[in-house]
mmCIF file of C-alpha atoms and ligand atoms in Angstrom:
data_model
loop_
_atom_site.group_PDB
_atom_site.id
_atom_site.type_symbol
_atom_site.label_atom_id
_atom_site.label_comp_id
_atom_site.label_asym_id
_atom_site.label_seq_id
_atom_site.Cartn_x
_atom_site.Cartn_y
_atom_site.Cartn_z
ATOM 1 C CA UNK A 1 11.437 16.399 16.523
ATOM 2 C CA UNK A 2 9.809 15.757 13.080
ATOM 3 C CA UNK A 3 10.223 13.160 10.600
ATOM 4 C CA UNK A 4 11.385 13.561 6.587
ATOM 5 C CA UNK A 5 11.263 10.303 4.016
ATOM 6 C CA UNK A 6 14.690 10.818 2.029
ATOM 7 C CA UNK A 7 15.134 8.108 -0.127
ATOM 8 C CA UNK A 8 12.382 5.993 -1.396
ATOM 9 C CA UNK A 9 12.151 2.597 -3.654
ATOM 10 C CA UNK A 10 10.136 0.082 -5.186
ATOM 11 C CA UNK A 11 10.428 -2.849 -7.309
ATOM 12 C CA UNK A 12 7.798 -4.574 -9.314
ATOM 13 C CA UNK A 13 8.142 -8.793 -10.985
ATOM 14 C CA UNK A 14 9.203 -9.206 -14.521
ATOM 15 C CA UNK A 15 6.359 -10.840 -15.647
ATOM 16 C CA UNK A 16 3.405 -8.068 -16.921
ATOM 17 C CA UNK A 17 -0.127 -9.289 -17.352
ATOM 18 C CA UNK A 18 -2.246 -8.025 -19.164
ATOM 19 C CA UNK A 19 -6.602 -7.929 -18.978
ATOM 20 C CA UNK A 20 -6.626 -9.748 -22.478
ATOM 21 C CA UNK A 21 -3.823 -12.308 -20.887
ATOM 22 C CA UNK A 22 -6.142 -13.002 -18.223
ATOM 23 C CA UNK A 23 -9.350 -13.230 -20.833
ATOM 24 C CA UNK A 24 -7.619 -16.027 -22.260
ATOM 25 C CA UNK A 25 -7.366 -17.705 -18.663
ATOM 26 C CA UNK A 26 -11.083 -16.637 -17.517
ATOM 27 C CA UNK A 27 -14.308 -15.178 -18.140
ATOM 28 C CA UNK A 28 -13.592 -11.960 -18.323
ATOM 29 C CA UNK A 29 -12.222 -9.282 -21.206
ATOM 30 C CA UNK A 30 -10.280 -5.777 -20.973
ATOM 31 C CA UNK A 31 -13.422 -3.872 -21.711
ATOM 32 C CA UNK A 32 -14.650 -5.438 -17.918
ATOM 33 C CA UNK A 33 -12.011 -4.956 -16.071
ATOM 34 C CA UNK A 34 -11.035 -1.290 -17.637
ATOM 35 C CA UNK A 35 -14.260 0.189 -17.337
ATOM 36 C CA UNK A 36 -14.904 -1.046 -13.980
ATOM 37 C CA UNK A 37 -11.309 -0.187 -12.449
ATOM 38 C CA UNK A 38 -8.752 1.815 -14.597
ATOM 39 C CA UNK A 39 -6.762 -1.629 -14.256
ATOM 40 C CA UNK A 40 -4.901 -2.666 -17.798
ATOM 41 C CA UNK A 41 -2.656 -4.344 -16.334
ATOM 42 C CA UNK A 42 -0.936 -5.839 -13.417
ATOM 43 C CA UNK A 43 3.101 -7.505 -12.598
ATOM 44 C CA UNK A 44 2.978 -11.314 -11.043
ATOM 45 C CA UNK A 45 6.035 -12.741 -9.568
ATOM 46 C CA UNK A 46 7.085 -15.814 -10.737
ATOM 47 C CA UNK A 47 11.162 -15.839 -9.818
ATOM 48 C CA UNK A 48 10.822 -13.297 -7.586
ATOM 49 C CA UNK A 49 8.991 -13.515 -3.684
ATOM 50 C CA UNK A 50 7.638 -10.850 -1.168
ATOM 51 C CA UNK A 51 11.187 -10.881 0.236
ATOM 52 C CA UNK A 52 13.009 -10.196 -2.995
ATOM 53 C CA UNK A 53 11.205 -7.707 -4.335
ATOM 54 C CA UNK A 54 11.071 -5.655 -0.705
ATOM 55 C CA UNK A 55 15.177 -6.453 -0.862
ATOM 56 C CA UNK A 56 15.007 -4.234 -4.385
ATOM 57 C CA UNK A 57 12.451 -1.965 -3.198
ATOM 58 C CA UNK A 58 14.796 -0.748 0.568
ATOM 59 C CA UNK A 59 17.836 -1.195 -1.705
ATOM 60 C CA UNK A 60 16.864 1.729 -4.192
ATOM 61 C CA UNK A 61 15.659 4.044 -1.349
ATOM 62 C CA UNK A 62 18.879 3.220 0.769
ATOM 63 C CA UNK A 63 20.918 4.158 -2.243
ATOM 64 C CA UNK A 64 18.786 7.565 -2.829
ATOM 65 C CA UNK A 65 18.742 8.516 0.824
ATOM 66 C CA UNK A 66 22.723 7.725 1.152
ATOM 67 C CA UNK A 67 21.643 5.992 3.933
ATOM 68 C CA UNK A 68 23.478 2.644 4.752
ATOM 69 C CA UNK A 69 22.049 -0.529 5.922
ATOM 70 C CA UNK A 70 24.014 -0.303 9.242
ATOM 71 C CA UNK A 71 22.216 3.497 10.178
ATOM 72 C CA UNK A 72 18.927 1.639 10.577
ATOM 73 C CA UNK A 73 17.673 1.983 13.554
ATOM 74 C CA UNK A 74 14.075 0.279 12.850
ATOM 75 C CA UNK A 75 12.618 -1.935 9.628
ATOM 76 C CA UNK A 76 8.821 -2.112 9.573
ATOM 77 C CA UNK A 77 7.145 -4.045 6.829
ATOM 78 C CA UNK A 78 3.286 -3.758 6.472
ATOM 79 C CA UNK A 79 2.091 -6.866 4.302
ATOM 80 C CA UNK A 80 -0.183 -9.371 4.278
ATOM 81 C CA UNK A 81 1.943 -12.301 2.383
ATOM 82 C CA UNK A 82 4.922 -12.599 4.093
ATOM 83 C CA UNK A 83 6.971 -15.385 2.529
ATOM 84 C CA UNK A 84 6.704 -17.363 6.461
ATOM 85 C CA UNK A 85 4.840 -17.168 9.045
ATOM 86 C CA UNK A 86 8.236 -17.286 10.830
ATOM 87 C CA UNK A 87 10.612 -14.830 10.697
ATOM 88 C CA UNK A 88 8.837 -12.719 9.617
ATOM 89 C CA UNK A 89 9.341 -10.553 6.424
ATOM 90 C CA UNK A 90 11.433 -7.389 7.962
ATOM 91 C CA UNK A 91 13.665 -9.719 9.899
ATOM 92 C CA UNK A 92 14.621 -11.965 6.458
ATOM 93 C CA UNK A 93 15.349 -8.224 4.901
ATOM 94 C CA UNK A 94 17.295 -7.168 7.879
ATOM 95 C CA UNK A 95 19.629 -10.369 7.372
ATOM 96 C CA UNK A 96 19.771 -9.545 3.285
ATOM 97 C CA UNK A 97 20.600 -5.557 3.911
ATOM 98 C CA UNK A 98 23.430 -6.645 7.123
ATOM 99 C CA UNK A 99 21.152 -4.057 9.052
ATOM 100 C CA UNK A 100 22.840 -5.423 12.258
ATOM 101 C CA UNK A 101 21.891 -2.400 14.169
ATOM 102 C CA UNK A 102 18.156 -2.278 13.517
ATOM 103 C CA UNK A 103 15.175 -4.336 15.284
ATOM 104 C CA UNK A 104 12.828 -5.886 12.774
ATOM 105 C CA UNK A 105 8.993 -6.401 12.779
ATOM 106 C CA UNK A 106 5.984 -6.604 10.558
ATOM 107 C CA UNK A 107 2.382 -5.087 10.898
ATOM 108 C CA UNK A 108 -0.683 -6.046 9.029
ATOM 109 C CA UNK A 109 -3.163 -3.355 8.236
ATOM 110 C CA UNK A 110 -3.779 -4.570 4.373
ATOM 111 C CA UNK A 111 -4.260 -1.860 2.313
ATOM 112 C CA UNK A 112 -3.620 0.740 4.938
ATOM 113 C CA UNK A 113 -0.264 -0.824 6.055
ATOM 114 C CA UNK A 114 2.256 1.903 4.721
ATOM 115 C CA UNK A 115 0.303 4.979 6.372
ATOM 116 C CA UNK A 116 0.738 2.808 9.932
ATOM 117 C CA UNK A 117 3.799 2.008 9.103
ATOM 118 C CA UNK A 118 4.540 6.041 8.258
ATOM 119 C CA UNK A 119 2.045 6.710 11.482
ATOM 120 C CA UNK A 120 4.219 4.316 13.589
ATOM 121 C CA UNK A 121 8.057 5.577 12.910
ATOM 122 C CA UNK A 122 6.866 9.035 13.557
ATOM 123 C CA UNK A 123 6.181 8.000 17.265
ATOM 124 C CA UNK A 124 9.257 6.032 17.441
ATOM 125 C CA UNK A 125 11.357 8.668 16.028
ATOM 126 C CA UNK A 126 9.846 11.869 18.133
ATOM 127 C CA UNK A 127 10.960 10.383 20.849
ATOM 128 C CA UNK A 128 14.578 10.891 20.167
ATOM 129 C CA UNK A 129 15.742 7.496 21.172
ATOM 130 C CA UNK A 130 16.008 6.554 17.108
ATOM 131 C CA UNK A 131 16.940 8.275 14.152
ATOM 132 C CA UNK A 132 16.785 6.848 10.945
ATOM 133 C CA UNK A 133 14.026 3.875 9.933
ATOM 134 C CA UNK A 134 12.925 1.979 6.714
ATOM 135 C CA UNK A 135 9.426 1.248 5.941
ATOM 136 C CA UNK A 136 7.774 -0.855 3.362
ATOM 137 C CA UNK A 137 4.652 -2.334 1.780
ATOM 138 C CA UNK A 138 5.681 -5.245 -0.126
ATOM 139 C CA UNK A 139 3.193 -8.620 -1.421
ATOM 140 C CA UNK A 140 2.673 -10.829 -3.826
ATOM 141 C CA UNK A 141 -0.933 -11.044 -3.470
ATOM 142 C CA UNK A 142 -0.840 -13.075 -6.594
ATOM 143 C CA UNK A 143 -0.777 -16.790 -3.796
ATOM 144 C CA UNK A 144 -3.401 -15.700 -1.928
ATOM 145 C CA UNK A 145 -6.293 -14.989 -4.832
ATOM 146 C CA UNK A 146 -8.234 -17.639 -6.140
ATOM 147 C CA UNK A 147 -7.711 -17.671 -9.830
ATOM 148 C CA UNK A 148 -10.921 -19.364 -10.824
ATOM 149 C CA UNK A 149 -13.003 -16.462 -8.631
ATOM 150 C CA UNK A 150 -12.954 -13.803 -11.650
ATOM 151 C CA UNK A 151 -14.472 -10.814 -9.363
ATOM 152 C CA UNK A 152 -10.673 -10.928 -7.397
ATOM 153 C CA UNK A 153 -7.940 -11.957 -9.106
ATOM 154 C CA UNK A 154 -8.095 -9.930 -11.855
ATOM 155 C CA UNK A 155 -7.539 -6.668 -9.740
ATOM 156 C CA UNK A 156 -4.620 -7.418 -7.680
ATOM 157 C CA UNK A 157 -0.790 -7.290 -8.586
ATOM 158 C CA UNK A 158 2.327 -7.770 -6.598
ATOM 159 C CA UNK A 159 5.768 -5.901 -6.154
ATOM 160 C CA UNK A 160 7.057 -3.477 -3.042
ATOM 161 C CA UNK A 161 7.600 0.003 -2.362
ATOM 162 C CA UNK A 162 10.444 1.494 0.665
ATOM 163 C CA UNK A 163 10.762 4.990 2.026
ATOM 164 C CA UNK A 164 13.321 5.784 4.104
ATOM 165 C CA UNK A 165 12.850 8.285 6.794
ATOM 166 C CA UNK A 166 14.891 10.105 8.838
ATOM 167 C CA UNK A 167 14.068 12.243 12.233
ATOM 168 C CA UNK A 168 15.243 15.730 11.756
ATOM 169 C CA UNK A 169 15.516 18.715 14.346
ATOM 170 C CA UNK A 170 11.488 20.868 13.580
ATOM 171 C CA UNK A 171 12.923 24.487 12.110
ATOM 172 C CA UNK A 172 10.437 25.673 9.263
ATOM 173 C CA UNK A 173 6.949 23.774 8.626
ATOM 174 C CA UNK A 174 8.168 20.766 6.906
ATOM 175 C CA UNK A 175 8.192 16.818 7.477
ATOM 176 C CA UNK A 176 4.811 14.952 8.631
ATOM 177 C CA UNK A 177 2.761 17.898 9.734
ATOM 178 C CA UNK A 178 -0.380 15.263 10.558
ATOM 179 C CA UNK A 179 -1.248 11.844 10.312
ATOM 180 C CA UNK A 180 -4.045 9.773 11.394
ATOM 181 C CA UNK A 181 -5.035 5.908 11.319
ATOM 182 C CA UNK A 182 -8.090 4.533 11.678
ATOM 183 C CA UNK A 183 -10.425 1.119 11.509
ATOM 184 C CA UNK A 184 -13.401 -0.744 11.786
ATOM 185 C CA UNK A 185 -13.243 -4.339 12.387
ATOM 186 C CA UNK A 186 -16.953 -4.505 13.096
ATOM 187 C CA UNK A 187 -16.957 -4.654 8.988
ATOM 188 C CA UNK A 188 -13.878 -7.168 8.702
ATOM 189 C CA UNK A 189 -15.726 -9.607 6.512
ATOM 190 C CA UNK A 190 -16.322 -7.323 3.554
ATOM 191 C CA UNK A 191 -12.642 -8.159 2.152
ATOM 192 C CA UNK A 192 -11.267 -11.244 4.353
ATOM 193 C CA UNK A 193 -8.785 -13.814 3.683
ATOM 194 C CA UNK A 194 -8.933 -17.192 6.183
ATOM 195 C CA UNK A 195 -5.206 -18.157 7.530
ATOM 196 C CA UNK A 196 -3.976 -22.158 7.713
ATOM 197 C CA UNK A 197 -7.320 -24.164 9.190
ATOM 198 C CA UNK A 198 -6.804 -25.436 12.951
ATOM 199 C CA UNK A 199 -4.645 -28.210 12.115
ATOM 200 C CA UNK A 200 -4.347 -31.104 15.045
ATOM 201 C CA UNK A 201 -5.049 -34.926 16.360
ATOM 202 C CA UNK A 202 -8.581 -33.505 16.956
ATOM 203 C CA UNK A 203 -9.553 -31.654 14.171
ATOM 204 C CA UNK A 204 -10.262 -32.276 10.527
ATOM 205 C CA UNK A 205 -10.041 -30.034 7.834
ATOM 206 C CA UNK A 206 -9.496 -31.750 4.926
ATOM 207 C CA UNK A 207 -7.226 -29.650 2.349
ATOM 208 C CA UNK A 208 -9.099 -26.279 2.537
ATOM 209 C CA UNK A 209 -7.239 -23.502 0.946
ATOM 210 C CA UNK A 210 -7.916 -19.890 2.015
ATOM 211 C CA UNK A 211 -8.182 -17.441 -0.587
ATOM 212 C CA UNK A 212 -9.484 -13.720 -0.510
ATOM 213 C CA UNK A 213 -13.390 -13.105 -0.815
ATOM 214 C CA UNK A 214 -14.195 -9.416 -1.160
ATOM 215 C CA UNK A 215 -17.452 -7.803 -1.306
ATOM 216 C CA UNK A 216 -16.562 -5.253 -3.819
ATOM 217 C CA UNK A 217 -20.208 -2.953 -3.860
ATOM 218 C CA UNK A 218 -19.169 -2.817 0.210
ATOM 219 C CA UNK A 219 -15.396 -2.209 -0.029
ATOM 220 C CA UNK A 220 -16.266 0.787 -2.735
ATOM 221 C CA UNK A 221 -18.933 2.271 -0.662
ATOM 222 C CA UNK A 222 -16.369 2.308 2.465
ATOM 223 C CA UNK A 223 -13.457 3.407 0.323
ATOM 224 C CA UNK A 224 -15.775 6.688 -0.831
ATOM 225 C CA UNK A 225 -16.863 7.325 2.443
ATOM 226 C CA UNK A 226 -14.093 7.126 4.484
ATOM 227 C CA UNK A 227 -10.726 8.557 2.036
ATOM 228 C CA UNK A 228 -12.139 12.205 1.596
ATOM 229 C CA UNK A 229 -13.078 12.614 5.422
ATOM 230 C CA UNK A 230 -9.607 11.267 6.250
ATOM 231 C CA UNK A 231 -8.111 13.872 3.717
ATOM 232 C CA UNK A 232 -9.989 16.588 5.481
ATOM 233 C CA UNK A 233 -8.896 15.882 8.698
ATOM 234 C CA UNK A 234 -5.398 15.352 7.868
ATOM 235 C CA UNK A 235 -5.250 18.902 5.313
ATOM 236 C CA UNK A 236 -7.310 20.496 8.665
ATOM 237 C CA UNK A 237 -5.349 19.038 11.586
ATOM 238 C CA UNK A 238 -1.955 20.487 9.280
ATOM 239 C CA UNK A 239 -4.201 24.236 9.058
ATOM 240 C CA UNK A 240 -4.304 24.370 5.042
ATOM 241 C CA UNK A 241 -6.906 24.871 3.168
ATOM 242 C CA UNK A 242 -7.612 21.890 0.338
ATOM 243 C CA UNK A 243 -6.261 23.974 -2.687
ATOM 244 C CA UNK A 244 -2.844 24.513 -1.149
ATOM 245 C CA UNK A 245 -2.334 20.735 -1.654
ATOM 246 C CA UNK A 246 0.080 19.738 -4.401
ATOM 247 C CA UNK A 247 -0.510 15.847 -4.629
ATOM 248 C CA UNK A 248 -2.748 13.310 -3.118
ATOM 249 C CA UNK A 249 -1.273 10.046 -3.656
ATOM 250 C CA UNK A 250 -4.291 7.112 -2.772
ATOM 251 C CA UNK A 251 -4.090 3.516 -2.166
ATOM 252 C CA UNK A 252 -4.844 2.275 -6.317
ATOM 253 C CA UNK A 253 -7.449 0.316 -5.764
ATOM 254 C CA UNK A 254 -9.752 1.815 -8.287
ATOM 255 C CA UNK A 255 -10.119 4.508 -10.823
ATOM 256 C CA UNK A 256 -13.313 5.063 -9.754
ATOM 257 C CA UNK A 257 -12.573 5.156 -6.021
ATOM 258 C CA UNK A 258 -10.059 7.918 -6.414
ATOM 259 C CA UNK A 259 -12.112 10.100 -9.136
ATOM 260 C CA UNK A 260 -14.412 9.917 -6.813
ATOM 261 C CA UNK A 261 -12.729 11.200 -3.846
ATOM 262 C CA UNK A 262 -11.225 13.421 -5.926
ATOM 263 C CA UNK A 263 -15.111 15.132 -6.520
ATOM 264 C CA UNK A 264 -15.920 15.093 -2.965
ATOM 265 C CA UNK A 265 -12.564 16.926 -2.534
ATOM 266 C CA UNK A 266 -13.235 19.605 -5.010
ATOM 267 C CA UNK A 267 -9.864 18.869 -6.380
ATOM 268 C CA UNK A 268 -8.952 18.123 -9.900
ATOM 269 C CA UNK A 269 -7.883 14.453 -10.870
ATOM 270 C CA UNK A 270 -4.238 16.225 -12.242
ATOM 271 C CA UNK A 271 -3.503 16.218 -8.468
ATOM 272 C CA UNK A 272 -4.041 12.349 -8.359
ATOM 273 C CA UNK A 273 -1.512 10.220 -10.107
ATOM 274 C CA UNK A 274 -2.266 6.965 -10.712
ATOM 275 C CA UNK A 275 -0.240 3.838 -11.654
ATOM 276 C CA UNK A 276 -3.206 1.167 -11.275
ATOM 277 C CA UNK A 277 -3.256 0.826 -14.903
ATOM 278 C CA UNK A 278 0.432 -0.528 -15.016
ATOM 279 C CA UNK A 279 -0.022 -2.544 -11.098
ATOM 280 C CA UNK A 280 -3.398 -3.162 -10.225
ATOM 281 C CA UNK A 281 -3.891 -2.661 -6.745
ATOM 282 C CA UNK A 282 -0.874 -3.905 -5.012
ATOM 283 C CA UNK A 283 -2.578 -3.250 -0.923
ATOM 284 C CA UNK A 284 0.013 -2.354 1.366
ATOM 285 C CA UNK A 285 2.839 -1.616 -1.305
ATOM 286 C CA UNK A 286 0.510 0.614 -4.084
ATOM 287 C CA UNK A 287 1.537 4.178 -2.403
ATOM 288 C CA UNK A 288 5.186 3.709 -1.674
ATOM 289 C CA UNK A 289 5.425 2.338 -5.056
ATOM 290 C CA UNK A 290 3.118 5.228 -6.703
ATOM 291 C CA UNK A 291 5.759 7.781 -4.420
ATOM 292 C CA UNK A 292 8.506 6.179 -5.778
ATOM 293 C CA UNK A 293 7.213 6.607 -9.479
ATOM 294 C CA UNK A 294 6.248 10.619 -8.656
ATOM 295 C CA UNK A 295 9.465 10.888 -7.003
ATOM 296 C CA UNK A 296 11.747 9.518 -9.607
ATOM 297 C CA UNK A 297 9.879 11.391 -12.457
ATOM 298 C CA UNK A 298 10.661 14.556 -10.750
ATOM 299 C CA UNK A 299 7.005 15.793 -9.868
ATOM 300 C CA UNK A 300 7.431 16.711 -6.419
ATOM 301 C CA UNK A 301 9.219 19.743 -5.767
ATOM 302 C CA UNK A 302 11.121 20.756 -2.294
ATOM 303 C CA UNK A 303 8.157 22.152 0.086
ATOM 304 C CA UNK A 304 5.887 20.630 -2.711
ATOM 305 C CA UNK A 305 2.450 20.002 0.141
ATOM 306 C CA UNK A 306 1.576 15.644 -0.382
ATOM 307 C CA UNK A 307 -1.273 13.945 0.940
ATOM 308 C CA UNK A 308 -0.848 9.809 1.302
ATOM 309 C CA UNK A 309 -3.935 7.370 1.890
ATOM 310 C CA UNK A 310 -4.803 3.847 2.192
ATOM 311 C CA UNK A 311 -7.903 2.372 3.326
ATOM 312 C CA UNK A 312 -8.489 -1.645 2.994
ATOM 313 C CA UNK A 313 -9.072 -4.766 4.506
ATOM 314 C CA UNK A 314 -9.732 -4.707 8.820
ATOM 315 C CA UNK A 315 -11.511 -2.530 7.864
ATOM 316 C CA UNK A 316 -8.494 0.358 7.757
ATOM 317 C CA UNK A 317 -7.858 3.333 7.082
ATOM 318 C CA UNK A 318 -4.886 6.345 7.079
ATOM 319 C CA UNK A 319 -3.791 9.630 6.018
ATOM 320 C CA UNK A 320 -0.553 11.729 6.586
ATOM 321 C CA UNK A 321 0.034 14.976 5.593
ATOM 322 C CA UNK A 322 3.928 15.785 4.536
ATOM 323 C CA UNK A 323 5.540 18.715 3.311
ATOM 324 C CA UNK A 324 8.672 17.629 0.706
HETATM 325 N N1 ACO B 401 -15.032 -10.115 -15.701
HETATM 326 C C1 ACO B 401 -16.269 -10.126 -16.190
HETATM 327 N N2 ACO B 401 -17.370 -10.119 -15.422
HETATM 328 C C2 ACO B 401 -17.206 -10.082 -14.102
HETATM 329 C C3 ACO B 401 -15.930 -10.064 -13.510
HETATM 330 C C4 ACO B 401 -14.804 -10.080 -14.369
HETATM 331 N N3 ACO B 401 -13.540 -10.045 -13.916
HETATM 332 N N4 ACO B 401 -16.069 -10.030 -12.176
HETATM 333 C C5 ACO B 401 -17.401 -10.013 -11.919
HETATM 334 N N5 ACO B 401 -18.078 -10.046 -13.078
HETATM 335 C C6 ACO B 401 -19.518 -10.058 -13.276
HETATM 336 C C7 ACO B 401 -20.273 -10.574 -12.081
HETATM 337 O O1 ACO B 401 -20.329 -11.975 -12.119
HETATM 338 C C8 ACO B 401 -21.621 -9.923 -12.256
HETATM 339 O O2 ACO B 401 -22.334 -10.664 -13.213
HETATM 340 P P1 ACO B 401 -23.916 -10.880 -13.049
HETATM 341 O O3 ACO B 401 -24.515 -9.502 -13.048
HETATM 342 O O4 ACO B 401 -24.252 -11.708 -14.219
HETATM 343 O O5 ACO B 401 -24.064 -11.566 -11.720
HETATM 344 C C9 ACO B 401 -21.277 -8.571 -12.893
HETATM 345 O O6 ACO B 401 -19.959 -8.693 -13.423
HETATM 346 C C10 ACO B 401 -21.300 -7.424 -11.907
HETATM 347 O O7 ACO B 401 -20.551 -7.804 -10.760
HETATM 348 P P2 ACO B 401 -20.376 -6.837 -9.547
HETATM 349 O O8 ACO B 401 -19.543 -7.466 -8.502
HETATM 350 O O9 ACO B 401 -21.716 -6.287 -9.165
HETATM 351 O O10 ACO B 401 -19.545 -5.685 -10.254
HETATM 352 P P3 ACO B 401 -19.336 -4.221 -9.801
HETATM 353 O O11 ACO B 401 -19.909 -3.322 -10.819
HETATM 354 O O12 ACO B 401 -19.678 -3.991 -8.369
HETATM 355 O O13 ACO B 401 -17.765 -4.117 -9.918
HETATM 356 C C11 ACO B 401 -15.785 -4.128 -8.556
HETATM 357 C C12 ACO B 401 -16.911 -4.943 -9.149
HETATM 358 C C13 ACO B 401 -14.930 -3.576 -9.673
HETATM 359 C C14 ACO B 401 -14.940 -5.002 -7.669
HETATM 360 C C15 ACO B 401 -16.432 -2.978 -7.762
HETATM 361 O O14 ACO B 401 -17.361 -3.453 -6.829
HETATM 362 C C16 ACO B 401 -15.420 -2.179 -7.030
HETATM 363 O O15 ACO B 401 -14.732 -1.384 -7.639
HETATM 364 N N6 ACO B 401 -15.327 -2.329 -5.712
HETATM 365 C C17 ACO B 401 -14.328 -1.667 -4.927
HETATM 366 C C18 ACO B 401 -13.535 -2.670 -4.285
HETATM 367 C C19 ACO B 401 -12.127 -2.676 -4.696
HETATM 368 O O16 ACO B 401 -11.631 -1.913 -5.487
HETATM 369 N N7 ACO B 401 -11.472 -3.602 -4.091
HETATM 370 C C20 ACO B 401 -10.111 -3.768 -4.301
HETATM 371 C C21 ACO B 401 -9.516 -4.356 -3.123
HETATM 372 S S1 ACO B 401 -9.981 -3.624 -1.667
HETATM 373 C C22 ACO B 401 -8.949 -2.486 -1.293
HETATM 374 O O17 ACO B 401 -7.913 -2.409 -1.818
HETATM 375 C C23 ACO B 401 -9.412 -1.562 -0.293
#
């Protein structure tokens, strides 16, 4: 039993901002924030919410797979800003799609979350019990960055991304040939975000509000490091060689991070498409919504060879090797 994505979606808010919107906000200017990231510009919801944009996002990919809500089997959402603590974010979608038949959870692995939840399905679905699921990264980082810390908010963006995947009889190579998933919570602290203070009759607080605090020089030095060597073992656990692969689609945190993976690769930056110019770096939801993009602009090809990584906050990282 293998696994196949046939249907994916995304959805992204109304409201685009761009670096010289934010210049008027902050200290900061386009020249910064281009140079140092590839990021012109980024979506921030303002009607919408984590839930309504992942609504969008499983909607289009239902609709492309021809899959209806009531074939789900399992809903896994990887974010990190869940509209409540309780229920949590695939359960509200399972109530807005009438998935009646499906069970319902989240997973938080920040920027890694779609390549667990990928990771995840395949082991649910090769065991025959379960046939079709929906995954998504969907957030609206937007509430949890501090918009007077200019060295955070300015790379982050919100909106979702679906795939839906279905478990298929193995005939020729094709589906998830490898996948892997990996972290180091020993470095958690580099890119960390507090959750609600204790809050009882014996404890005082005051009214601190978390935000996220990132040690950038850290997170880029782990991003380098780890992406290629989780590449290779994904392209060598599949037995290919680098060249055969047609796309590698990385978590869009950086222009820098992914030329530079790219290099250590050996593999030309036409094989990387990026959309962190348009989103910023949108953790759990940037490569579902980047595979929805390639998808719908028709460059991947049936048996087309696709590499998908994330790396981010935990720290985490994952790779998965599929053939279209
Ligand atoms: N506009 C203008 N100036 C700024 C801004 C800004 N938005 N932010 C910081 N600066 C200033 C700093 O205050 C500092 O000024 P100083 O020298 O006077 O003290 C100067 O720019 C340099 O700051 P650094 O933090 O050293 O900048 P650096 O060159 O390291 O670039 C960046 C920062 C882009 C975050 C870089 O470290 C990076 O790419 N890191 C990778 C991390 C990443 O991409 N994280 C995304 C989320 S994590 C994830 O998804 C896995």
């Amino acid at each position: 039993m293998n696994i196949k994505i046939i249907g994916t979606g995304s959805a992204v808010p109304k409201l685009r901002v761009t670096n010289d919107d934010l210049s008027k906000m902050m200290d900061t200017s386009d020249e910064w924030i281009k140079s140092r990231t590839g990021i012109r510009a980024r979506h921030l919801a303002v009607e919408e919410s984590t839930t309504t944009l992942a609504v969008d996002a499983a909607r289009a990919a239902l609709n492309m797979a021809g899959v209806t809500a009531g074939e789900l089997d399992i809903i896994i959402s990887a974010t990190v800003t869940q509209d409540r603590l309780l229920p949590n974010l695939s359960c509200e979608l399972q109530a807005a799609l009438g998935a009646d038949r499906a069970f319902a959870f989240d997973i938080n692995a920040a920027c890694s979350g779609f390549l667990y939840a990928l990771n995840l399905v395949r082991m649910y679905l090769s065991s025959g019990r379960y046939k079709t699921a929906l995954i998504l990264g969907a957030e609206t980082l937007s509430k949890i960055m501090d918009w007077n810390d200019r060295s955070t908010c300015v790379l982050f963006g919100d909106g979702a991304g679906a795939a839906v995947i279905r478990a298929f009889e193995e005939d020729e190579k094709s589906g998830v040939l490898a996948a892997l998933q990996g972290s180091d919570g020993g470095k958690g602290m580099v890119l960390n975000c507090r959750n609600r203070p204790l809050n009882n009759p014996y404890v005082d607080h005051g009214n601190e509000v978390p935000y996220v605090h990132m040690n950038g020089q850290e997170v880029y030095k782990f991003a380098v490091r780890t992406v290629p060597k989780a590449v290779a073992q994904v392209v060598e656990e599949a037995g290919m060689s680098m060249d055969e692969i047609d796309l590698f689609l990385l978590h869009q945190a950086n222009y820098r991070i992914i030329e530079a993976a790219a290099k250590r690769l050996g593999q030309p930056m036409e094989k990387f498409p990026t959309n962190l110019q348009e989103c910023g770096n949108i953790s759990a939801a940037s490569v579902p919504i980047l595979l929805d993009e390639v998808n719908r602009r028709g460059m991947i090809k049936k048996g087309d060879k696709i590499v998908l990584a994330g790396f981010g906050a935990g720290l985490t990282w994952g790779a998965a090797l599929l053939i279209w």
